[in-house]
Tab-separated table of C-alpha atoms in Angstrom:
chain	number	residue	atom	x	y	z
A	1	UNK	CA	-0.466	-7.341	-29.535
A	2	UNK	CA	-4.050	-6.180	-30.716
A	3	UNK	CA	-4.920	-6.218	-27.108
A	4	UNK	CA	-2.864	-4.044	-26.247
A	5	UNK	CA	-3.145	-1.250	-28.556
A	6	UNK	CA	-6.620	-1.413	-27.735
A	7	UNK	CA	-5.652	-1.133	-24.587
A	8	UNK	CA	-3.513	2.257	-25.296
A	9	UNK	CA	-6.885	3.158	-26.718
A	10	UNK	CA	-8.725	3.213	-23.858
A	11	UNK	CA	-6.436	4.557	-21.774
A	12	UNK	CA	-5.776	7.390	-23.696
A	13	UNK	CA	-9.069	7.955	-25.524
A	14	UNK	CA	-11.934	6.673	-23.248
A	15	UNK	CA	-14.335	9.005	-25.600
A	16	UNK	CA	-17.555	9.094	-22.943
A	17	UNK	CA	-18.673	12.572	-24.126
A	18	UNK	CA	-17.682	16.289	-22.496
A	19	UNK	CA	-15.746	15.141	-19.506
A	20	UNK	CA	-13.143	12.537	-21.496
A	21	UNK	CA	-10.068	15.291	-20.830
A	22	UNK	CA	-10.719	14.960	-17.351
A	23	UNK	CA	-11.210	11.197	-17.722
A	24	UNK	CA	-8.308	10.436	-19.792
A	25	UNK	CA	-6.200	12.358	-17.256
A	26	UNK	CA	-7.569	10.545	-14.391
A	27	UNK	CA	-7.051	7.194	-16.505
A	28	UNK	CA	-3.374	7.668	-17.220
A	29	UNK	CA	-3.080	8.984	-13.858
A	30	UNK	CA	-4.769	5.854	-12.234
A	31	UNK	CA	-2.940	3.287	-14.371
A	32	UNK	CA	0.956	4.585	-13.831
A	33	UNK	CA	0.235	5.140	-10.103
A	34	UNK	CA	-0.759	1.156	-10.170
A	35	UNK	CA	2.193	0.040	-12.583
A	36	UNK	CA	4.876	2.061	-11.131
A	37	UNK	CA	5.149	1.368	-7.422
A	38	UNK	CA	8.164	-2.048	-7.046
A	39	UNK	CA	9.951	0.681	-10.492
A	40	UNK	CA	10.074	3.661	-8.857
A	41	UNK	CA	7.932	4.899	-5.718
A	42	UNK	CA	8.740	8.202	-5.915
A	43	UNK	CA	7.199	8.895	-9.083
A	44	UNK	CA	4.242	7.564	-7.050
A	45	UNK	CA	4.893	10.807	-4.742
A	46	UNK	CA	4.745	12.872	-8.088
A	47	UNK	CA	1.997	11.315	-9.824
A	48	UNK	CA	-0.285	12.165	-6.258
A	49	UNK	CA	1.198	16.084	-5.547
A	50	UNK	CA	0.325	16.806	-9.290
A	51	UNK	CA	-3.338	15.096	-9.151
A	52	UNK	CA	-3.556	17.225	-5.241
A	53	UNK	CA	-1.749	20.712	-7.517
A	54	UNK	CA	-4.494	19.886	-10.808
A	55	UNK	CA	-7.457	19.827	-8.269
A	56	UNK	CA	-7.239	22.555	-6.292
A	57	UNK	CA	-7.088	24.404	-9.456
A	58	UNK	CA	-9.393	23.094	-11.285
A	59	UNK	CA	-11.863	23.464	-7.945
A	60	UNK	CA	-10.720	26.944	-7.747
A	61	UNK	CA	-11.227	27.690	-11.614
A	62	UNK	CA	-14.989	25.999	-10.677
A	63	UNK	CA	-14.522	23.014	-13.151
A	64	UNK	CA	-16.405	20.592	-11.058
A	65	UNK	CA	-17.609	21.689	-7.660
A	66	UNK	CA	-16.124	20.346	-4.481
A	67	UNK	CA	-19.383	18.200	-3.748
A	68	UNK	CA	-18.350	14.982	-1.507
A	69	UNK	CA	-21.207	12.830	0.002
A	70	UNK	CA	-22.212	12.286	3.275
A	71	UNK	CA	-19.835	9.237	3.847
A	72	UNK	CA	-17.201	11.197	1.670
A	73	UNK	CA	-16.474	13.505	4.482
A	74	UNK	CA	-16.786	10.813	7.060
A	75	UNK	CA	-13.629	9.133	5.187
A	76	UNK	CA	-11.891	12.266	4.368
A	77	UNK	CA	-12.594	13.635	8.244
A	78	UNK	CA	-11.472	9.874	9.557
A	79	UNK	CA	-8.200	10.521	7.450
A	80	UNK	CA	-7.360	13.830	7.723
A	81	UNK	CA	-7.467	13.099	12.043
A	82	UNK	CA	-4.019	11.576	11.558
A	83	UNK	CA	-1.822	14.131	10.133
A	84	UNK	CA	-3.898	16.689	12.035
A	85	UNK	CA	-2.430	15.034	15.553
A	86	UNK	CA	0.713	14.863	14.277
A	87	UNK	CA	0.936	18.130	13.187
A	88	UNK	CA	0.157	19.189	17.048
A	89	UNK	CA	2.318	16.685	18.151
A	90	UNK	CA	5.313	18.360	15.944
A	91	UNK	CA	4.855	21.825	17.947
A	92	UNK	CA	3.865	20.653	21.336
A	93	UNK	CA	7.073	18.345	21.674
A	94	UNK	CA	10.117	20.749	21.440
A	95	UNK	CA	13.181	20.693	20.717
A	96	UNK	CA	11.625	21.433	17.553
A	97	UNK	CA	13.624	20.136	14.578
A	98	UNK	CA	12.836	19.886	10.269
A	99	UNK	CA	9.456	20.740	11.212
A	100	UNK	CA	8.159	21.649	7.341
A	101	UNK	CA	9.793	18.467	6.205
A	102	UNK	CA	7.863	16.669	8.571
A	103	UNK	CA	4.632	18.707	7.964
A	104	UNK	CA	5.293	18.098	3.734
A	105	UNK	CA	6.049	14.508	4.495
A	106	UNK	CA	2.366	14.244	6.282
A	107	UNK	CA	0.474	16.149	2.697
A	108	UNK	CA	-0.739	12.775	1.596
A	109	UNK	CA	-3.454	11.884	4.105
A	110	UNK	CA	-4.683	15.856	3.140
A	111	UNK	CA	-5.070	14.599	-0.916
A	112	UNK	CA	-8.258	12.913	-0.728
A	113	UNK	CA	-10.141	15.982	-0.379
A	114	UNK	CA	-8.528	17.708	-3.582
A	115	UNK	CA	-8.431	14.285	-5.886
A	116	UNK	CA	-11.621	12.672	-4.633
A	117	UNK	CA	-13.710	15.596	-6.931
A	118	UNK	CA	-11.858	15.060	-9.982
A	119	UNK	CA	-11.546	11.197	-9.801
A	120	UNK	CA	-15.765	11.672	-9.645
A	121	UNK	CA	-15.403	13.213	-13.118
A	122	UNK	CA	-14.902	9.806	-14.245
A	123	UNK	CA	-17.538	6.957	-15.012
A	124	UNK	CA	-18.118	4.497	-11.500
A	125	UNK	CA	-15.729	1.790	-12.029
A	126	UNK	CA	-13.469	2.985	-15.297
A	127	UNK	CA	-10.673	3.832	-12.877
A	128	UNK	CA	-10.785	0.678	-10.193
A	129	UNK	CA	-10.924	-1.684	-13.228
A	130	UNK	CA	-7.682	0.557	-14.771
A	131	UNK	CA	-5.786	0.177	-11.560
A	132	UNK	CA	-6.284	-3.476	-10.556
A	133	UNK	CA	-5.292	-3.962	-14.476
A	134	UNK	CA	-2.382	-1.550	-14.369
A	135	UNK	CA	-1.428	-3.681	-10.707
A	136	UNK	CA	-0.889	-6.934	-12.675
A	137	UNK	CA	0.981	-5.449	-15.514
A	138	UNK	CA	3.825	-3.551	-12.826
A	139	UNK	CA	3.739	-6.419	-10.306
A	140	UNK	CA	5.215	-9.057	-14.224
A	141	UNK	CA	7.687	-6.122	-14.895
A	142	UNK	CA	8.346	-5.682	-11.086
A	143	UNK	CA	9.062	-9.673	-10.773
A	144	UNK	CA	11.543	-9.406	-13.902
A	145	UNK	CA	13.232	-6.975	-12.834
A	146	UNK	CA	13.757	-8.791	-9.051
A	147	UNK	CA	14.579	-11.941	-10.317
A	148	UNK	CA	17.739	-10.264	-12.214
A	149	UNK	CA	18.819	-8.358	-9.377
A	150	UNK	CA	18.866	-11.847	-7.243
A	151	UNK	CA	20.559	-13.611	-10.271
A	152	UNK	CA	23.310	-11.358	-10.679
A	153	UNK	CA	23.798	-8.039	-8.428
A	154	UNK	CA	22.280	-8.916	-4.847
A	155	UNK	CA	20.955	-11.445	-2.365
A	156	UNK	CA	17.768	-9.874	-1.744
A	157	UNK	CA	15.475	-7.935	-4.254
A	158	UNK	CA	14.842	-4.626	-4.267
A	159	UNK	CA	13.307	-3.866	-7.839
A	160	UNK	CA	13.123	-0.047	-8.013
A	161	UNK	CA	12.763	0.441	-4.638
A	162	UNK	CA	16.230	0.901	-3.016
A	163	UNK	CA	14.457	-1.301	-0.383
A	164	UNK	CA	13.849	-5.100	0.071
A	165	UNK	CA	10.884	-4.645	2.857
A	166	UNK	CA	9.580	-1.884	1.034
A	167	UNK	CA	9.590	-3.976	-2.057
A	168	UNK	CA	7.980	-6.867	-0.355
A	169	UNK	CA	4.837	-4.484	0.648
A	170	UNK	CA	4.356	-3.677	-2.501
A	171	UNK	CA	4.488	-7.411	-4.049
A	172	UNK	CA	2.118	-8.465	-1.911
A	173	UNK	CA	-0.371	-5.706	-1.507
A	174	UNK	CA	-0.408	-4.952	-5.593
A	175	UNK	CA	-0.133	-8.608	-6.058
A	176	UNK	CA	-3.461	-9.479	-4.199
A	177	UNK	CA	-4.660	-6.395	-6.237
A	178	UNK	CA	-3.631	-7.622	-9.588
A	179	UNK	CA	-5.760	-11.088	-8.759
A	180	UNK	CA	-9.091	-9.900	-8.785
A	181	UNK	CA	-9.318	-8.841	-12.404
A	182	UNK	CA	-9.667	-12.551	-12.645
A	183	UNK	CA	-13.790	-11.561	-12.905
A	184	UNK	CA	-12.724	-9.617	-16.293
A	185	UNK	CA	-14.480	-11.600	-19.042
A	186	UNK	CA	-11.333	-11.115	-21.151
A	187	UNK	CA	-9.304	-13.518	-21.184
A	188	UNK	CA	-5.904	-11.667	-21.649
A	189	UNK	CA	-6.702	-10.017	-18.430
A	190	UNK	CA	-7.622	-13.216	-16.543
A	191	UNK	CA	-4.241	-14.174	-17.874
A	192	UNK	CA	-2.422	-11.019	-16.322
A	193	UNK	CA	-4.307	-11.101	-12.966
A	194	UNK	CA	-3.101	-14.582	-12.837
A	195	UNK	CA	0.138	-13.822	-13.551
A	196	UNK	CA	0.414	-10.538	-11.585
A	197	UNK	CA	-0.345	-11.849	-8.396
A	198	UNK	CA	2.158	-14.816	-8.960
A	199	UNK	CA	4.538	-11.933	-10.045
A	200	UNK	CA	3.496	-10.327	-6.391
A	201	UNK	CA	4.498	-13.378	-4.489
A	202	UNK	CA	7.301	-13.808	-6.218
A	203	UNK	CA	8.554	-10.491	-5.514
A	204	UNK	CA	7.868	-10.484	-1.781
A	205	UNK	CA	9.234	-14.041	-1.296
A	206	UNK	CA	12.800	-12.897	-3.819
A	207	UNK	CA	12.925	-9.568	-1.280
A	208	UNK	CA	13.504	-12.058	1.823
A	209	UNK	CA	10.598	-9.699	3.422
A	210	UNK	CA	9.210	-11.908	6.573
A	211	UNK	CA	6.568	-10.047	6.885
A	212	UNK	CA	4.680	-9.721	4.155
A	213	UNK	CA	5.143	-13.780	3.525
A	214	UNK	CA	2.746	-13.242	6.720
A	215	UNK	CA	0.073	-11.526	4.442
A	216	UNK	CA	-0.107	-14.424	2.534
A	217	UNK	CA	-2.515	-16.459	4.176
A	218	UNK	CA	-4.994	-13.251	5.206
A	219	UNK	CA	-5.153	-12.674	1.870
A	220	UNK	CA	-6.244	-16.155	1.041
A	221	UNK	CA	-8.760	-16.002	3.219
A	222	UNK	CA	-10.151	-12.629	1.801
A	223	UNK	CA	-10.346	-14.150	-1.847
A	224	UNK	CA	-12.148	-16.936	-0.321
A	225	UNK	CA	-15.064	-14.668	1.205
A	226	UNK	CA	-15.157	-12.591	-2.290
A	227	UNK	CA	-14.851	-14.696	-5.398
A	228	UNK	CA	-17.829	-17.315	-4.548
A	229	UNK	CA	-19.905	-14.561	-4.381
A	230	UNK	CA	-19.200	-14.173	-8.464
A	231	UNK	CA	-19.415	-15.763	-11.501
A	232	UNK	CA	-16.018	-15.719	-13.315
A	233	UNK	CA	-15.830	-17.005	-16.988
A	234	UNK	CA	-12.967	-18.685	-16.770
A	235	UNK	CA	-12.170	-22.590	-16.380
A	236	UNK	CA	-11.424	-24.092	-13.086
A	237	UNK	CA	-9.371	-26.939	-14.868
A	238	UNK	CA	-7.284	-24.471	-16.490
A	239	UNK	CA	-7.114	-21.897	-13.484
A	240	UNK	CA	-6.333	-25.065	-11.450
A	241	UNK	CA	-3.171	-26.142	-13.461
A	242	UNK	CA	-2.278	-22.907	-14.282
A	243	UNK	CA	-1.984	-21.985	-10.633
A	244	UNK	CA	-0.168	-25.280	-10.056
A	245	UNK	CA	2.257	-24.275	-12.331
A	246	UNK	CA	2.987	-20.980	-11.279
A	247	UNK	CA	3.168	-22.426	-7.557
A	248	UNK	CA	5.585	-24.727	-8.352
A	249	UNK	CA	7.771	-21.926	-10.219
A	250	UNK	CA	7.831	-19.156	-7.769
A	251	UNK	CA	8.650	-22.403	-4.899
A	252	UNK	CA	11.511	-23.413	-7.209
A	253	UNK	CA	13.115	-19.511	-7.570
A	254	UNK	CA	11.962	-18.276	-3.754
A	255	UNK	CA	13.219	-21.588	-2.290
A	256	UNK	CA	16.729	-20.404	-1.755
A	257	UNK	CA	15.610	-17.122	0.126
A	258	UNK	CA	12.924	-18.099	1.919
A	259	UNK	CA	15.312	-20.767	3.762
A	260	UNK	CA	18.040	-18.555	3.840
A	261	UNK	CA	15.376	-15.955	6.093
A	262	UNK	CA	14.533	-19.126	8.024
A	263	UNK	CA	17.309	-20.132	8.889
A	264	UNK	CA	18.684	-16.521	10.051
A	265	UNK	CA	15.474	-15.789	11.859
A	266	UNK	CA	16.534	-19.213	14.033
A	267	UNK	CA	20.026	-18.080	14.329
A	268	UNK	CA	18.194	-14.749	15.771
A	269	UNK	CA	16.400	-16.625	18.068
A	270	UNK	CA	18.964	-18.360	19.459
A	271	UNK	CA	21.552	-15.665	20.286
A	272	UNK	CA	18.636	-13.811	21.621
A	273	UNK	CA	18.454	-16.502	24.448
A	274	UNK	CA	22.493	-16.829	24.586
A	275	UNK	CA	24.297	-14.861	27.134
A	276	UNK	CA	27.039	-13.394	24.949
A	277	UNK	CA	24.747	-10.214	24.004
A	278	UNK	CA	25.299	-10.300	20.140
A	279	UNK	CA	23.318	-7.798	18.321
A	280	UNK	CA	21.334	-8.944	15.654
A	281	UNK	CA	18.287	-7.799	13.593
A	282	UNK	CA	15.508	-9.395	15.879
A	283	UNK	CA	17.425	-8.446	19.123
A	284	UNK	CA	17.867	-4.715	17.931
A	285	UNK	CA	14.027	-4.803	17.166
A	286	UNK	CA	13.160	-6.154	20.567
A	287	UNK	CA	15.539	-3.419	22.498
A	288	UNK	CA	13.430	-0.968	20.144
A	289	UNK	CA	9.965	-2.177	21.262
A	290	UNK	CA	11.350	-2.342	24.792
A	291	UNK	CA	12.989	1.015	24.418
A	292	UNK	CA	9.897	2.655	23.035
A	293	UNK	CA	7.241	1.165	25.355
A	294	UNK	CA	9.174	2.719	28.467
A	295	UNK	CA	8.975	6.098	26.320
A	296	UNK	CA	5.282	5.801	25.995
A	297	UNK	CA	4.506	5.127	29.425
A	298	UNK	CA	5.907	8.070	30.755
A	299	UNK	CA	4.767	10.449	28.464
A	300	UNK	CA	1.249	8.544	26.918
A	301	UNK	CA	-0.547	11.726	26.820
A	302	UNK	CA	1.271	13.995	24.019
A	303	UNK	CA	4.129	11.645	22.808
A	304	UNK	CA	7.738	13.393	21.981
A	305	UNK	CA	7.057	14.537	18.489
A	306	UNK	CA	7.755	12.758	15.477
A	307	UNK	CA	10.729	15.074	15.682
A	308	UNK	CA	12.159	13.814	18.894
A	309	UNK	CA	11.284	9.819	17.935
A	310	UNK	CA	14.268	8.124	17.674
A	311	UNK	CA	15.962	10.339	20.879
A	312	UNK	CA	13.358	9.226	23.031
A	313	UNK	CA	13.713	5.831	22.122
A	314	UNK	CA	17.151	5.356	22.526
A	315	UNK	CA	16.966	7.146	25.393
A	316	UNK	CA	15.076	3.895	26.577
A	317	UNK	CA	18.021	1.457	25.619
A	318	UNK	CA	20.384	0.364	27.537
A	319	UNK	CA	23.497	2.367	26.754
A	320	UNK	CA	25.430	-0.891	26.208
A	321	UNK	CA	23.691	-1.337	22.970
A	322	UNK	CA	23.021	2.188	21.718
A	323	UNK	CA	25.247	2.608	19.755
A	324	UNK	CA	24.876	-0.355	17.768
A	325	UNK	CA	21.112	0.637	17.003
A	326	UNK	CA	21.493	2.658	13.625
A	327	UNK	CA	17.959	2.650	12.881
A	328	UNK	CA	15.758	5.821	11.697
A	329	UNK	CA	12.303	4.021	13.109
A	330	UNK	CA	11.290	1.424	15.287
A	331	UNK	CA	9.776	-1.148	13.213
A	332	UNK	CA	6.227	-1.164	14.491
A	333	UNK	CA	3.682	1.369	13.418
A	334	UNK	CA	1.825	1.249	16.300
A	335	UNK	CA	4.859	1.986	18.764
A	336	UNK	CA	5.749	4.594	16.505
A	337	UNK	CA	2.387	6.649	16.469
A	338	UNK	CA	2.523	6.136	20.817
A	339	UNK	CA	5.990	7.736	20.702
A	340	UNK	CA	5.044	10.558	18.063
A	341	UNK	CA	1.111	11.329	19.564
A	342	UNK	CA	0.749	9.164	22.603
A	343	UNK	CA	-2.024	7.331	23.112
A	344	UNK	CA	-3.664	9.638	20.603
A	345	UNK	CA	-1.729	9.066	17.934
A	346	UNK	CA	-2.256	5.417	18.231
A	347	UNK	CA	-6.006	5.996	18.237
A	348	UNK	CA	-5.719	8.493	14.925
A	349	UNK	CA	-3.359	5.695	13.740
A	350	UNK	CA	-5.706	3.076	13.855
A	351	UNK	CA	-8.910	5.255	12.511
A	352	UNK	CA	-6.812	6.103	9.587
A	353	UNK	CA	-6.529	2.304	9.044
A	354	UNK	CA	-9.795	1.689	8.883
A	355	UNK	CA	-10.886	4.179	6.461
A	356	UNK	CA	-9.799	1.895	3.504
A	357	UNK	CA	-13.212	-0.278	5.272
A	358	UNK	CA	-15.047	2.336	5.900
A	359	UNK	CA	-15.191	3.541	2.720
A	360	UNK	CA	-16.171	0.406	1.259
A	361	UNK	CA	-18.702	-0.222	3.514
A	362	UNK	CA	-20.159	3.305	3.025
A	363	UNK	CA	-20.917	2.513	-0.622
A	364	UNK	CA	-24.789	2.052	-1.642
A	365	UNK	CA	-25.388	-1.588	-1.713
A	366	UNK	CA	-24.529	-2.999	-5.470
A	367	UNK	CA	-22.410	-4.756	-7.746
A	368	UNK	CA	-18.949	-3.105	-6.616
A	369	UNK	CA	-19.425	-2.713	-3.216
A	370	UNK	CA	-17.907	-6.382	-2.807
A	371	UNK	CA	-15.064	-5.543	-4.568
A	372	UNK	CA	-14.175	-2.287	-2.706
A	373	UNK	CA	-14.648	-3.849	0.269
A	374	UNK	CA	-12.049	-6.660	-0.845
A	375	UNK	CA	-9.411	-3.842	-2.319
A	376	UNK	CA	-9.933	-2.135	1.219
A	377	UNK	CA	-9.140	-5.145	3.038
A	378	UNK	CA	-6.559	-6.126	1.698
A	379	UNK	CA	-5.206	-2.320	1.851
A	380	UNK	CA	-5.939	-2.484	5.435
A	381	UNK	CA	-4.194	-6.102	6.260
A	382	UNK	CA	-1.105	-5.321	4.106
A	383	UNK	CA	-0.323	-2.771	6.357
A	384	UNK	CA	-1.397	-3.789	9.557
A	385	UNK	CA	0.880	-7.054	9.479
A	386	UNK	CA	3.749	-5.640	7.681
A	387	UNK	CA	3.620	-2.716	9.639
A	388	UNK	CA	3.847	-4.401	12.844
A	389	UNK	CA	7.033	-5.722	12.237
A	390	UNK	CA	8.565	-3.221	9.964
A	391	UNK	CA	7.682	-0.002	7.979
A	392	UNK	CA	3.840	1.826	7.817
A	393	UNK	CA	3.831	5.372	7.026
A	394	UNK	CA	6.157	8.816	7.440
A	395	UNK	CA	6.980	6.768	3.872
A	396	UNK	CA	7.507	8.529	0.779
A	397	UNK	CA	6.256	5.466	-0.893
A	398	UNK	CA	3.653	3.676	1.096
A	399	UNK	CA	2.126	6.782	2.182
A	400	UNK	CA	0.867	7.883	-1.619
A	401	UNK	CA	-0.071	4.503	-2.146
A	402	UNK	CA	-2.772	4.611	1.132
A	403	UNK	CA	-3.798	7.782	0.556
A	404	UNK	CA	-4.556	7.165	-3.076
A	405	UNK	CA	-6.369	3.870	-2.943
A	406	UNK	CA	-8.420	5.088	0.163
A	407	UNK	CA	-9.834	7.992	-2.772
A	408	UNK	CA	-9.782	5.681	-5.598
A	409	UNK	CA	-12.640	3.426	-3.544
A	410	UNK	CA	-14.137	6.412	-2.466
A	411	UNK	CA	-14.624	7.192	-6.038
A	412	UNK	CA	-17.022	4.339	-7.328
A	413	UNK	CA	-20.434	4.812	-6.035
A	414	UNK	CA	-21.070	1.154	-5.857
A	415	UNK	CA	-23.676	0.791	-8.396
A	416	UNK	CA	-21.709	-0.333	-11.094
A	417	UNK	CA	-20.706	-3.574	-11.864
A	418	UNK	CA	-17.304	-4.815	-13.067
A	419	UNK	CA	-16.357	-4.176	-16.609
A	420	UNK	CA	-13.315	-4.979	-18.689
A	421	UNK	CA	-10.752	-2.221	-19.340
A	422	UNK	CA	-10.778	-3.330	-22.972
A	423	UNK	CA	-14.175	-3.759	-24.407
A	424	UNK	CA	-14.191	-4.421	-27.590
């Protein structure tokens, strides 16, 4: 327990001198935007519109000056492309329809320019090291809270979600986060990357989410290009049968569910090749890609408007099926942006998922320029591969999250090297 009211400590008194309101703002800020995500996303939405609402003001009341680098505005120009194309794409594509809602929905990828200058009003690396520690901590509570839902209300896990895939982004991305305070000399926070990103698997593999069990192995490969190039002081022995451990836990809990998906995904497969025409999640995704491919090609210049997606999609599909399509997107990022923009949009589409890289590989050479480079790839892979087969952005959760971890590796120079949230 002493670790943790020091913890509350330096959270909520960081004491560095004149700019600690600021700081402490931007701590408590950074550490419940990383906790809260599988709990409740939209407080995720709130936590980002209040930091966008407290620094326009405080730029416009001259607190700190607007001041972004060089390579700032590259990453802020790169992202703002996005919404800016489908904002054109929203009034060039009529019937026009809910076109403020989609406009607000798009106010994310606009933030980093308003919460970039106040997150600089904190010292280079305070607010990475909160957020990879706050990760950990939400993924343990997130897995709890999952594992009692699959227990005793539902087959697959949804935490606070209100959706399994959803859920499973989050495990996986925040899990992989959670891991790499496993350089914290600490030990309790060795203990809780550990443990968060077994927590993170375990979530993604109890929500039944295919695609994020895909992640899996990118992310292994990531953590084997950035942890030999540190010095961790922890045991190998101990990480070893720790890991073991955990491994064999999360196999014993998941196993159910992860055969379950197995087995329907062959099921899928096989009525996809029968003749009888049953509809079932993989064939309704197919007719969707099929559907919105045909939609592109005739119009691959200006798209329909995010407005008109889903009509000129199922406009696509043979009317056999149509009506047994109730979906609201068609579960690939990439087809979406082509039927929103057009070939543009899937161009701004795949800038803005880059800038998570670009960022990191903006920063001056140093200490935590390795480590923003690994929290930007594994940003950037999260959503590429779930987002191929499922869910990307025109999110109200996994929109925030992007935008705001795209500003919080902005916001470390890369001088700095990694320090422990709790120092003492």
């Amino acid at each position: 327990m002493n670790y943790f009211r020091q913890l509350v400590i330096a959270v909520l008194h960081p004491g560095n001198g004149a700019g600690s309101a600021l700081d402490r703002t931007n701590g408590i800020a950074v550490f419940l935007f990383a906790i809260l995500p599988g709990l409740s996303p939209n407080f995720n939405s709130f936590i980002l519109l209040g930091s966008m609402v407290s620094g326009l003001y405080c730029l416009a009341r001259a607190r700190f000056p607007l001041k972004l680098s060089k390579s700032d505005r590259v990453v802020a120009i790169c992202m703002t492309i996005y919404p800016v194309v489908m904002i054109v794409s929203i009034f060039v594509n009529p019937p026009f329809s809910e076109e403020l809602d989609w406009i607000f929905r798009l106010l994310p990828f606009f933030s980093i320019w308003l919460i970039l200058p106040r997150m600089r009003q904190s010292p280079d690396g305070r607010l990475v090291s909160l957020f990879i520690l706050g990760a950990g901590l939400g993924m343990i509570v997130t897995f709890l809270f999952s594992l009692l839902q699959v227990l005793f209300l539902m087959p697959r896990a949804e935490a606070g979600t209100s959706n399994a895939a959803l859920l499973g982004v989050i495990g996986i991305l925040f899990g992989g986060v959670a891991l790499l305070n496993i350089q914290s000399p600490k030990s309790m926070e060795q203990k809780i990357a550990i443990l968060g990103y077994a927590a993170g698997l375990g979530c993604a593999l109890l929500s039944g989410t295919r695609s994020a069990w895909l992640v899996i192995p990118v992310q292994l490969v990531i953590f084997l290009w950035y942890f030999p190039k540190h010095r961790f002081q922890f045991s190998l022995r101990s990480l070893a049968i720790t890991g073991s451990v955990l491994l064999l836990g999360l196999l014993a809990l998941g196993s159910d569910q992860v055969v379950y998906r197995v087995r329907e995904l062959q099921d899928n497969l096989s009525a996809l090749e029968s003749a009888h025409g049953d509809i079932t999640s993989l064939s309704a995704r197919v007719a969707l890609y099929k559907g919105a491919l045909s939609a592109i090609t005739k119009d691959p210049l200006t798209g329909y408007g995010p407005q008109n997606r889903m009509t000129a999609v199922l406009a696509e599909v043979p009317e056999g099926i149509r009506q047994q399509l109730p979906y609201s997107h068609v579960h690939n990022g990439f087809l979406t942006a082509g039927i929103d923009a057009g070939l543009v949009g899937i161009a701004a589409l795949s800038l803005l998922l880059l800038t998570p890289v670009i960022a990191a590989w903006k920063k001056e050479p140093g200490p935590s320029r390795d480590l923003a480079m690994a929290l930007a790839l594994l940003l950037t892979s999260s959503y590429i591969i779930t987002g191929s087969f499922g869910i990307m952005f025109n999110q109200k959760a996994l929109d925030p999250i992007f935008a705001y971890m795209v500003a919080l590796i902005c916001a470390d120079r890369g001088s700095t090297r990694f320090a422990p949230v709790v120092r003492s």
